[in-house]
Each structure stands twice: as C-alpha cells, then as structure tokens.
PDB file of C-alpha atoms in Angstrom:
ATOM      1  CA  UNK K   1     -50.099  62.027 269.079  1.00  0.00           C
ATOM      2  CA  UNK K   2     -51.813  59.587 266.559  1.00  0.00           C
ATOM      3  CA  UNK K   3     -51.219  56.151 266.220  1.00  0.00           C
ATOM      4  CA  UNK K   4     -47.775  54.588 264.449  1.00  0.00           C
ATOM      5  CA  UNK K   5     -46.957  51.167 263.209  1.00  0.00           C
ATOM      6  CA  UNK K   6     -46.291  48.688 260.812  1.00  0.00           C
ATOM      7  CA  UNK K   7     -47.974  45.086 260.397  1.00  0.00           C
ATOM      8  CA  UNK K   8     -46.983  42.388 258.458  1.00  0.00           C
ATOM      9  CA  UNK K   9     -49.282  39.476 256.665  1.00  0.00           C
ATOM     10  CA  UNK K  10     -47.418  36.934 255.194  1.00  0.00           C
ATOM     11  CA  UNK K  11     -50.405  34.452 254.339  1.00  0.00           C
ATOM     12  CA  UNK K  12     -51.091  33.429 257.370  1.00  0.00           C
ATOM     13  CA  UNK K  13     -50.637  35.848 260.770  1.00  0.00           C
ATOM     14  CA  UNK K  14     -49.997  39.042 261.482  1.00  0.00           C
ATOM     15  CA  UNK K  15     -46.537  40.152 263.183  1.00  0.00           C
ATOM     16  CA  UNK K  16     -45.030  43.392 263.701  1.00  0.00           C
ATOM     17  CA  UNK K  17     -42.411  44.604 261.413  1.00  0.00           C
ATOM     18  CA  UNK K  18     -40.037  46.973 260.360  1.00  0.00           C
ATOM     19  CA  UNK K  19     -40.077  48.791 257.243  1.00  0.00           C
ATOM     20  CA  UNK K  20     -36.331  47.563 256.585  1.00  0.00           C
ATOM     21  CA  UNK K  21     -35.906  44.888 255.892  1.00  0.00           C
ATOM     22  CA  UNK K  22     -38.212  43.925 252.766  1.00  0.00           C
ATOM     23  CA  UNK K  23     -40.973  41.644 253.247  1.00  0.00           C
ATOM     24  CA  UNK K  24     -40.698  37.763 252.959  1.00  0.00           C
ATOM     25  CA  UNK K  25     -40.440  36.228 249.396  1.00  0.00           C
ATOM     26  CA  UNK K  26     -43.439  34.159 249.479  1.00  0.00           C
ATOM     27  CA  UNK K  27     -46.423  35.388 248.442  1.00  0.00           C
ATOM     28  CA  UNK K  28     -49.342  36.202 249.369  1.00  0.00           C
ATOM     29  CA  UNK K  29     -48.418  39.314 251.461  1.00  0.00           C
ATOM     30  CA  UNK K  30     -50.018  42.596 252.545  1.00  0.00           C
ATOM     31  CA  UNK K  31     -48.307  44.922 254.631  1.00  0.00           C
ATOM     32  CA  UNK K  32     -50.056  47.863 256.561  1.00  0.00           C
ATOM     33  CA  UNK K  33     -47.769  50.534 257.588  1.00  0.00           C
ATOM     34  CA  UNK K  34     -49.551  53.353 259.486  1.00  0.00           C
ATOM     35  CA  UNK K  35     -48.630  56.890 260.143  1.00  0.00           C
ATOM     36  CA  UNK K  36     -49.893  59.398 262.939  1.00  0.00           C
ATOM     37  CA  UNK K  37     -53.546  57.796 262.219  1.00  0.00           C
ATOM     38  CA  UNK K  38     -53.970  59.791 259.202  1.00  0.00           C
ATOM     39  CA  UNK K  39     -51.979  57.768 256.854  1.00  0.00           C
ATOM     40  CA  UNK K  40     -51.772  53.629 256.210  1.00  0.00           C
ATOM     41  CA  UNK K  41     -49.588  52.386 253.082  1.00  0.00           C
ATOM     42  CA  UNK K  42     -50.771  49.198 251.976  1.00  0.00           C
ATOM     43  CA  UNK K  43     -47.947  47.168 250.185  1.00  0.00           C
ATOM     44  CA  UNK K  44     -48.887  44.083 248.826  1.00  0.00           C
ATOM     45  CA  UNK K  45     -47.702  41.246 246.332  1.00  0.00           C
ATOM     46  CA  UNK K  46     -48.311  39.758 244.562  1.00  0.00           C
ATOM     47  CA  UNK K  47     -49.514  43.061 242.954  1.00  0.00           C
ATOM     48  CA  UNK K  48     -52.086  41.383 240.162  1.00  0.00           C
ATOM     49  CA  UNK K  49     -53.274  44.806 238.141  1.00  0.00           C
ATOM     50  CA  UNK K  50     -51.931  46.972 240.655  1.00  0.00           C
ATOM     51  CA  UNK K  51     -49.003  48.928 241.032  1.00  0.00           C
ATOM     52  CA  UNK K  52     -48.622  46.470 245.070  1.00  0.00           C
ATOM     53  CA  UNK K  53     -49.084  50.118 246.634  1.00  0.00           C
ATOM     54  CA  UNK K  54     -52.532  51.989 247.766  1.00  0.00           C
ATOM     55  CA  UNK K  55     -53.319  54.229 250.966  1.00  0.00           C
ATOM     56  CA  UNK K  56     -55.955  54.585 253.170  1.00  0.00           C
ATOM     57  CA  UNK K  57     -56.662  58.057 254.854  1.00  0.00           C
ATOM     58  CA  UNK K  58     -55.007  60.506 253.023  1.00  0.00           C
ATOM     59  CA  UNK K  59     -52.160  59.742 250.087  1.00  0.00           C
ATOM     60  CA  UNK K  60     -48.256  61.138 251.113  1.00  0.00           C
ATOM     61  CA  UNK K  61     -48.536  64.218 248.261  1.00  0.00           C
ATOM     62  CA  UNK K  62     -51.836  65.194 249.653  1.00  0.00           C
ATOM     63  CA  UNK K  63     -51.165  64.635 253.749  1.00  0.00           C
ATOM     64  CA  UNK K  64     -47.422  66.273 253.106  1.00  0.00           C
ATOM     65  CA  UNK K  65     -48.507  68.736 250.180  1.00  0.00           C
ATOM     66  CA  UNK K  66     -45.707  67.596 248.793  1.00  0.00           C
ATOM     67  CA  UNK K  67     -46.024  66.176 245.015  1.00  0.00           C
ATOM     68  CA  UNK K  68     -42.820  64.513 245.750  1.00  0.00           C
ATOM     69  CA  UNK K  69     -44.087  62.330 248.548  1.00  0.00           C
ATOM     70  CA  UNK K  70     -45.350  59.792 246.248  1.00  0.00           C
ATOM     71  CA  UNK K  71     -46.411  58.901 243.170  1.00  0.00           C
ATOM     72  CA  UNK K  72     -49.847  59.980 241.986  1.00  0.00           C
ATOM     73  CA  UNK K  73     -52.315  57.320 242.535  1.00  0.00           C
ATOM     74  CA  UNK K  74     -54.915  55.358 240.346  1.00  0.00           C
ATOM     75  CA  UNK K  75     -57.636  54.329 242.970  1.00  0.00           C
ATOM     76  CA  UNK K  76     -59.132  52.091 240.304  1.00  0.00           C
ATOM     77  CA  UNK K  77     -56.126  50.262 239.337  1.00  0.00           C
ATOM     78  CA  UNK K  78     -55.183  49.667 242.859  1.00  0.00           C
ATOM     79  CA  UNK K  79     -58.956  48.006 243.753  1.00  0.00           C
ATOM     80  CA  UNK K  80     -58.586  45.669 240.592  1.00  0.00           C
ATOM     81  CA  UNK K  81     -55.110  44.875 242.066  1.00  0.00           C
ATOM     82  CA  UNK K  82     -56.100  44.715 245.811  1.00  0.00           C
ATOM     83  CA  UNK K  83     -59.488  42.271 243.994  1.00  0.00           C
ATOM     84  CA  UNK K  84     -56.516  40.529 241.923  1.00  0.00           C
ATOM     85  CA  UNK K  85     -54.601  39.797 245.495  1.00  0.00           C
ATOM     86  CA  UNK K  86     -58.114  38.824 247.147  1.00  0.00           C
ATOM     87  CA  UNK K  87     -58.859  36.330 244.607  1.00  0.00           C
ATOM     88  CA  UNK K  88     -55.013  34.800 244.654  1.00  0.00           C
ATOM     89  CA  UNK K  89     -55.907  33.974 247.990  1.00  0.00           C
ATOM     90  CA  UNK K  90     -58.848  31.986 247.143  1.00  0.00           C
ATOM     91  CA  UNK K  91     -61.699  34.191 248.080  1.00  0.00           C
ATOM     92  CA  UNK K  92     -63.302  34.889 245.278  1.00  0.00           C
ATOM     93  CA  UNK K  93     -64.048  33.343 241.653  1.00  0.00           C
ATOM     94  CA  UNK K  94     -64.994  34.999 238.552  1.00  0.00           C
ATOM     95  CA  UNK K  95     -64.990  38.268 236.684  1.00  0.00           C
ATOM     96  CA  UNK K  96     -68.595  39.040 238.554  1.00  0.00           C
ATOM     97  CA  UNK K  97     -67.181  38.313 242.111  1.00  0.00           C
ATOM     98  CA  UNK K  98     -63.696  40.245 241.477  1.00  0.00           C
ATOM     99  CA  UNK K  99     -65.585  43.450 240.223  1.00  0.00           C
ATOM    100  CA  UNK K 100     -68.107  43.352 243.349  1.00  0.00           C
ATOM    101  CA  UNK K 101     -64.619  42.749 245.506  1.00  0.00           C
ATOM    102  CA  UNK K 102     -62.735  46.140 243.286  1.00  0.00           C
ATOM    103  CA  UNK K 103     -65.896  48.176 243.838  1.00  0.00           C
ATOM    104  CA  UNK K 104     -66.125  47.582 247.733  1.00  0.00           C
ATOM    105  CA  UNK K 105     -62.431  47.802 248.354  1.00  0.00           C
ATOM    106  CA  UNK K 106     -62.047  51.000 245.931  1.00  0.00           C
ATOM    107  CA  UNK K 107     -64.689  52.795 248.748  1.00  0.00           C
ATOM    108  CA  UNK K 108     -61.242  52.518 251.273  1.00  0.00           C
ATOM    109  CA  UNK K 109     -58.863  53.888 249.187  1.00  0.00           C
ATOM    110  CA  UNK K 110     -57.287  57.803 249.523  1.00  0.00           C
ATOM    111  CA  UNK K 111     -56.576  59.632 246.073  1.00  0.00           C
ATOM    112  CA  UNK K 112     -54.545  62.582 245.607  1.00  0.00           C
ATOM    113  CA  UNK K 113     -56.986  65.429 246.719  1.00  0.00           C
ATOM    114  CA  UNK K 114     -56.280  69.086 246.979  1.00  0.00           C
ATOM    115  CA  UNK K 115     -55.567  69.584 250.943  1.00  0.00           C
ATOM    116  CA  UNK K 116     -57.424  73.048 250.536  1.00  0.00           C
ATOM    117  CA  UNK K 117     -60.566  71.185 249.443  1.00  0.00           C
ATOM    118  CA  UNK K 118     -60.626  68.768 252.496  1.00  0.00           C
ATOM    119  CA  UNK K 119     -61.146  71.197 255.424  1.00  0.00           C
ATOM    120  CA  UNK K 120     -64.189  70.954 257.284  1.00  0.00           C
ATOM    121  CA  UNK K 121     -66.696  73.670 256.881  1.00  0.00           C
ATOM    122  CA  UNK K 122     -68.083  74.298 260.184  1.00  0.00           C
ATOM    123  CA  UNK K 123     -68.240  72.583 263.211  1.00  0.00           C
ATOM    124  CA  UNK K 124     -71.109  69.871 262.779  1.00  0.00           C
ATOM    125  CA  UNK K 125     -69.045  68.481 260.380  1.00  0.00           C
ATOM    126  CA  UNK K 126     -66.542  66.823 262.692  1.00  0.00           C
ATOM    127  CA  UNK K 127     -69.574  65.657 264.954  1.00  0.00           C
ATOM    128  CA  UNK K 128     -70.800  63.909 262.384  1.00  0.00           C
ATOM    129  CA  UNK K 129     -67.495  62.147 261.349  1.00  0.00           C
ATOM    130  CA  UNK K 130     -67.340  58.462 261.228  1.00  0.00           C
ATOM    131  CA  UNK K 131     -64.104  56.908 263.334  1.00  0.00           C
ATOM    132  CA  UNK K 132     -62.860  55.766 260.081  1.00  0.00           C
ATOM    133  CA  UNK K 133     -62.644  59.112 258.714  1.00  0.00           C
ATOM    134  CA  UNK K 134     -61.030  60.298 261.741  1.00  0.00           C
ATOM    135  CA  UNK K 135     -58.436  57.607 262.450  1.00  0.00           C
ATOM    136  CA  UNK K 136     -57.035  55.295 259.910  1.00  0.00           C
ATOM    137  CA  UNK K 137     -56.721  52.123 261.864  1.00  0.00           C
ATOM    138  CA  UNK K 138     -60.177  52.110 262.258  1.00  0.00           C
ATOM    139  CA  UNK K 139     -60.782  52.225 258.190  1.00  0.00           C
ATOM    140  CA  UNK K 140     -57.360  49.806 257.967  1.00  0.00           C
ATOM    141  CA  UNK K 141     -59.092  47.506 259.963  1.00  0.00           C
ATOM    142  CA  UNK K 142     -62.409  47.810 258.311  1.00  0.00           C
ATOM    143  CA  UNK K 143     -60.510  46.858 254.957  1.00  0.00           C
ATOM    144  CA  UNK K 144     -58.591  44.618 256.436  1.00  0.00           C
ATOM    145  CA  UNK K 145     -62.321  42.604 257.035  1.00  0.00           C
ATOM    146  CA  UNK K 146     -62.995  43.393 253.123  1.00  0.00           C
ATOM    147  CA  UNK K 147     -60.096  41.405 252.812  1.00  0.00           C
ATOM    148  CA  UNK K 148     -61.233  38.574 254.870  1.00  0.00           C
ATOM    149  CA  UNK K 149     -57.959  39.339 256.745  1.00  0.00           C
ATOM    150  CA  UNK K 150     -58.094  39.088 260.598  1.00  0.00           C
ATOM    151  CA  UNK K 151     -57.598  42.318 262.133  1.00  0.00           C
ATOM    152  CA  UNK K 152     -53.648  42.259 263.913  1.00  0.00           C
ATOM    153  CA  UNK K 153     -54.273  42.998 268.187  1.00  0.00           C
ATOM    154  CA  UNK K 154     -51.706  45.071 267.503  1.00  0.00           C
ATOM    155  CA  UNK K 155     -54.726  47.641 266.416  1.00  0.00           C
ATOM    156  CA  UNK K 156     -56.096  47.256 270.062  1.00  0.00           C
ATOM    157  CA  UNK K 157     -53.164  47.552 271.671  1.00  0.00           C
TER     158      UNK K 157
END
C-alpha cells in the first residue's frame, strides 16, 4: 500500500487537512494532496498564469486511463503559474528569475502520457529508478524545496 495524504500551506506552516472543506481564504496557499505514492495534486492560489492545479507523478487521466479523471494539462502554463505563486511570495524578482524558477519547477510536473508508453522495458530499468520516480512524496518534497517551502514531517511520518 503506497502512501496517502493531504497537506495544507497556508503561508506559513504546514497542517494536515481534509479535502472538504476548501482551503483558507487568504492567500498564499499550496495544498499537496497525495494518492497511493503515485499521484500528488498540487492546488494552489493564488493561481498567477496557472489554472491553481498541477500533479506530480502521474496526472488522474493517465494513472486512471480515464480521460474523465481530469482535465488535460498544460505543464508550461502550470510552471509560469507555480513561478507566478513563487514570486507572490517574495522569492524571486524579475522576468529573468521567474523563467529560471518556471523552467526548474516545470522538470516536477506529470503531463498526460499514454499509460502504454510508460512501462518499463526490462528489468534494469527499475534498478536504475530514482526514489522520486518511484514514490511521489519523495519528488513532492523535492518541489516542495524548489518552492523554498519546508517539507511537512508529515512526509516522514
């Protein structure tokens, strides 16, 4: 069984949360919501050029093959937006910095991939897996840092 929860930022710490009831008003806020360690939705406001939703791992219509699962996604508009929320925070200045921040955080986020061209072709190939690839968390948490957002304990726990 993989790993399940959802996390809360609201500017400040993390807390646990619940998917009901909606995040606080104030913003900034990122929430991390992840699924069986294959899936984490990041919701975020405010959403800047985004859409406020990406994924790490895989994306619900590739994971479920299921088209319905969620909209298709823009990987590119969601880095701008995730850049956009970076720089609302104060971590960044300028056109130069935000682009540097969309390119590194657009290396974390799942697109919409056809789940026959993701299996693994032989055996070496999962040896030489990175954890990240293997278990969202690890990759949430490594954005998380991209962010400059402290990783939750409740990753550890």
């Amino acid at each position: 069984m993989g790993f399940f929860g959802t996390y809360l930022y609201d500017g400040q710490r993390w807390t646990a949360h619940e998917d009901d009831p909606p995040p606080p008003p104030t913003e900034p806020w990122l929430m991390v919501n992840i699924y069986d360690s294959d899936i984490a939705t990041v919701v975020y406001q405010p959403q800047g050029r985004g859409s406020g939703v990406a994924y790490l791992g895989f994306t619900p219509r590739t994971y479920f093959e299921d088209d319905e699962a969620s909209p298709p996604t823009d990987v590119v508009r969601e880095a701008m937006g995730l850049a956009d929320w970076w720089m609302w925070r104060g971590r960044g200045e300028g056109e130069v910095e935000h682009a540097v921040k969309a390119s590194e955080l657009l290396g974390y986020l799942a697109q919409d991939e056809d789940p026959e061209e993701i299996e693994l072709d032989d055996e070496e190939d999962v040896v030489d897996l990175d954890d990240a690839d293997v278990f969202v968390e690890v990759k949430a948490a490594r954005f998380l840092e991209a962010l400059d957002l402290p990783i939750p304990e409740f990753f550890s726990d």
